[in-house]
Tab-separated table of C-alpha atoms in Angstrom:
chain	number	residue	atom	x	y	z
Y	1296	MET	CA	39.703	-29.028	-8.288
Y	1297	ASN	CA	36.048	-29.408	-9.274
Y	1298	LYS	CA	33.240	-29.329	-6.765
Y	1299	LEU	CA	31.842	-32.675	-5.810
Y	1300	TYR	CA	28.230	-31.476	-5.555
Y	1301	PHE	CA	26.138	-28.928	-7.423
Y	1302	ASN	CA	24.669	-25.843	-5.754
Y	1303	SER	CA	21.177	-26.648	-7.018
Y	1304	GLU	CA	19.301	-29.147	-9.129
Y	1305	GLU	CA	19.129	-26.561	-11.926
Y	1306	TYR	CA	22.937	-26.419	-12.173
Y	1307	GLU	CA	23.109	-30.188	-12.185
Y	1308	ASN	CA	20.576	-30.428	-15.037
Y	1309	LYS	CA	22.455	-27.788	-17.073
Y	1310	TYR	CA	25.683	-29.731	-16.578
Y	1311	ARG	CA	24.015	-32.962	-17.668
Y	1312	LEU	CA	22.559	-31.332	-20.779
Y	1313	LEU	CA	25.910	-29.715	-21.614
Y	1314	TRP	CA	27.636	-33.098	-21.613
Y	1315	GLY	CA	24.714	-35.030	-23.124
Y	1316	LEU	CA	24.169	-37.106	-20.031
Y	1317	ASP	CA	20.424	-36.545	-19.702
Y	1318	GLU	CA	19.440	-38.121	-23.013
Y	1319	LEU	CA	21.812	-41.048	-22.527
Y	1320	ASN	CA	20.507	-41.760	-19.046
Y	1321	THR	CA	16.883	-41.653	-20.191
Y	1322	GLU	CA	17.544	-44.107	-23.022
Y	1323	GLN	CA	19.675	-46.352	-20.807
Y	1324	ASN	CA	17.022	-46.422	-18.072
Y	1325	GLN	CA	14.346	-47.427	-20.596
Y	1326	ILE	CA	16.552	-50.261	-21.861
Y	1327	ASN	CA	17.265	-51.441	-18.305
Y	1328	VAL	CA	13.555	-51.468	-17.446
Y	1329	GLN	CA	12.824	-53.566	-20.543
Y	1330	ILE	CA	15.623	-56.028	-19.728
Y	1331	ILE	CA	14.596	-56.389	-16.092
Y	1332	GLY	CA	10.954	-56.838	-17.039
Y	1333	SER	CA	11.762	-59.549	-19.582
Y	1334	GLN	CA	14.137	-61.535	-17.335
Y	1335	ASP	CA	11.286	-62.771	-15.156
Y	1336	ASN	CA	9.753	-64.463	-18.189
Y	1337	LEU	CA	12.994	-66.220	-19.168
Y	1338	ILE	CA	13.315	-68.304	-15.985
Y	1339	PRO	CA	10.763	-71.083	-15.435
Y	1340	LYS	CA	8.990	-71.067	-12.056
Y	1341	ASP	CA	10.615	-74.314	-10.859
Y	1342	ASN	CA	14.100	-73.016	-11.617
Y	1343	ARG	CA	13.306	-69.682	-9.995
Y	1344	GLN	CA	12.468	-71.455	-6.728
Y	1345	ILE	CA	15.689	-73.491	-6.882
Y	1346	ILE	CA	17.701	-70.341	-7.543
Y	1347	GLN	CA	16.053	-68.610	-4.578
Y	1348	ASP	CA	16.851	-71.608	-2.357
Y	1349	TYR	CA	20.525	-71.461	-3.357
Y	1350	ILE	CA	20.636	-67.711	-2.772
Y	1351	MET	CA	19.121	-68.067	0.702
Y	1352	ARG	CA	21.553	-70.889	1.508
Y	1353	ASP	CA	24.532	-68.823	0.390
Y	1354	LEU	CA	23.402	-65.761	2.328
Y	1355	PHE	CA	22.814	-67.873	5.428
Y	1356	LEU	CA	26.231	-69.516	5.218
Y	1357	TRP	CA	27.885	-66.168	4.552
Y	1358	SER	CA	26.236	-64.645	7.613
Y	1359	ILE	CA	27.408	-67.573	9.765
Y	1360	LEU	CA	30.953	-67.397	8.400
Y	1361	MET	CA	31.088	-63.630	8.976
Y	1362	ASN	CA	29.624	-64.061	12.483
Y	1363	HIS	CA	26.469	-62.046	11.720
Y	1364	ILE	CA	24.319	-64.325	13.839
Y	1365	ASP	CA	21.234	-62.103	14.015
Y	1366	MET	CA	21.185	-61.908	10.234
Y	1367	ALA	CA	21.625	-65.682	10.031
Y	1368	LYS	CA	18.605	-66.157	12.284
Y	1369	VAL	CA	16.480	-64.080	9.916
Y	1370	PHE	CA	17.676	-66.039	6.885
Y	1371	LEU	CA	17.070	-69.303	8.721
Y	1372	SER	CA	13.457	-68.380	9.376
Y	1373	HIS	CA	12.889	-68.002	5.618
Y	1374	MET	CA	14.717	-71.136	4.466
Y	1375	LYS	CA	13.241	-74.331	3.119
Y	1376	TYR	CA	15.528	-76.850	4.874
Y	1377	ARG	CA	15.921	-75.210	8.279
Y	1378	ILE	CA	17.001	-78.221	10.276
Y	1379	CYS	CA	19.965	-79.051	8.068
Y	1380	ALA	CA	20.937	-75.377	7.865
Y	1381	ALA	CA	20.841	-75.038	11.652
Y	1382	LEU	CA	22.978	-78.157	12.031
Y	1383	LEU	CA	25.499	-76.800	9.523
Y	1384	ALA	CA	25.649	-73.557	11.480
Y	1385	THR	CA	26.288	-75.596	14.612
Y	1386	LYS	CA	29.154	-77.416	12.894
Y	1387	ILE	CA	30.739	-74.190	11.630
Y	1388	LEU	CA	30.409	-72.389	14.955
Y	1389	LYS	CA	31.844	-75.340	16.886
Y	1390	GLN	CA	34.795	-75.343	14.498
Y	1391	TYR	CA	35.244	-71.605	15.056
Y	1392	TYR	CA	35.061	-72.260	18.805
Y	1393	SER	CA	37.914	-74.746	18.625
Y	1394	ILE	CA	40.101	-72.292	16.687
Y	1395	ALA	CA	39.258	-69.063	18.559
Y	1396	THR	CA	41.726	-67.752	21.104
Y	1397	HIS	CA	39.844	-64.879	22.768
Y	1398	GLY	CA	37.598	-65.815	25.677
Y	1399	GLU	CA	34.599	-63.602	24.901
Y	1400	LEU	CA	34.572	-64.469	21.207
Y	1401	LYS	CA	35.027	-68.131	22.014
Y	1402	ASP	CA	32.088	-68.028	24.430
Y	1403	SER	CA	29.854	-66.356	21.842
Y	1404	TYR	CA	30.681	-69.080	19.299
Y	1405	MET	CA	29.625	-71.805	21.726
Y	1406	LYS	CA	26.509	-69.892	22.794
Y	1407	ASN	CA	25.460	-69.451	19.159
Y	1408	ALA	CA	26.272	-73.075	18.320
Y	1409	ASN	CA	24.032	-74.162	21.189
Y	1410	TYR	CA	21.273	-71.839	19.931
Y	1411	PHE	CA	21.300	-73.389	16.444
Y	1412	GLN	CA	21.489	-76.897	17.877
Y	1413	GLN	CA	18.477	-76.191	20.078
Y	1414	TYR	CA	16.664	-74.661	17.080
Y	1415	ALA	CA	17.151	-77.886	15.113
Y	1416	ILE	CA	16.018	-79.960	18.100
Y	1417	ASP	CA	12.905	-77.819	18.561
Y	1418	CYS	CA	12.035	-78.099	14.854
Y	1419	ILE	CA	12.361	-81.876	14.755
Y	1420	THR	CA	10.502	-82.248	18.064
Y	1421	GLN	CA	7.584	-80.254	16.664
Y	1422	CYS	CA	7.651	-82.359	13.493
Y	1423	GLU	CA	7.627	-85.503	15.603
Y	1424	LYS	CA	4.590	-84.291	17.548
Y	1425	ASN	CA	2.709	-83.760	14.289
Y	1426	ASP	CA	3.817	-86.908	12.435
Y	1427	SER	CA	6.620	-89.167	13.657
Y	1428	ASP	CA	7.022	-90.993	10.321
Y	1429	GLN	CA	7.392	-87.693	8.509
Y	1430	ALA	CA	9.951	-86.558	11.108
Y	1431	CYS	CA	12.040	-89.671	10.426
Y	1432	GLN	CA	11.870	-88.966	6.700
Y	1433	ILE	CA	13.000	-85.388	7.281
Y	1434	ILE	CA	16.039	-86.560	9.239
Y	1435	LEU	CA	16.971	-89.235	6.688
Y	1436	GLN	CA	16.184	-87.482	3.403
Y	1437	ARG	CA	19.130	-86.416	1.262
Y	1438	ILE	CA	19.170	-82.680	0.692
Y	1439	GLU	CA	20.582	-81.724	-2.685
Y	1440	LEU	CA	20.943	-78.093	-1.632
Y	1441	TYR	CA	23.657	-79.092	0.841
Y	1442	GLY	CA	25.470	-81.674	-1.283
Y	1443	ASN	CA	23.108	-84.656	-0.870
Y	1444	VAL	CA	23.716	-85.013	2.849
Y	1445	THR	CA	21.146	-85.977	5.438
Y	1446	CYS	CA	20.439	-84.103	8.651
Y	1447	LEU	CA	21.663	-87.128	10.560
Y	1448	GLN	CA	25.018	-87.047	8.735
Y	1449	VAL	CA	25.481	-83.352	9.481
Y	1450	ALA	CA	24.512	-83.846	13.136
Y	1451	SER	CA	26.937	-86.742	13.422
Y	1452	ASP	CA	29.757	-84.735	11.853
Y	1453	ALA	CA	29.004	-81.787	14.144
Y	1454	LYS	CA	28.906	-84.128	17.145
Y	1455	ASP	CA	25.424	-82.881	18.064
Y	1456	LYS	CA	24.659	-85.593	20.583
Y	1457	LEU	CA	21.507	-83.858	21.818
Y	1458	PHE	CA	20.047	-83.739	18.300
Y	1459	ILE	CA	20.946	-87.359	17.599
Y	1460	ALA	CA	19.355	-88.376	20.908
Y	1461	THR	CA	16.008	-86.861	19.896
């Protein structure tokens, strides 16, 4: 059986030269750098922002579905439509709560659902303090990123009575 690692960097370089791996890697790395550098120019700025929004949404939803709540909180702080995302997290976690059988896990789902619900309430309350008309528009605007739903629809579906009451 062959060794997994080399004794020194010199032996590794000799092995690479013997099999022609050094030249291939150098050429391949130069090609990759050129491709990566040119990809930024291919995507218009507007589309790049939309793509980033979808990526953040997907990462946020993945972290909620995998129960990585701390990671979800970080993603949420960097998202464009935080209120709707927090309400979706509330809906998912409440659904998990209804399915879960273990007491500790079940309690953590409800605790996290309450956290995201309170986050959405705090966001909309702050918006309302700044401009109440704008806050109403935020609640009623259709968000394409989440399938053209409004925050009010998501809150209603999640049975977030506290959010609806604000």
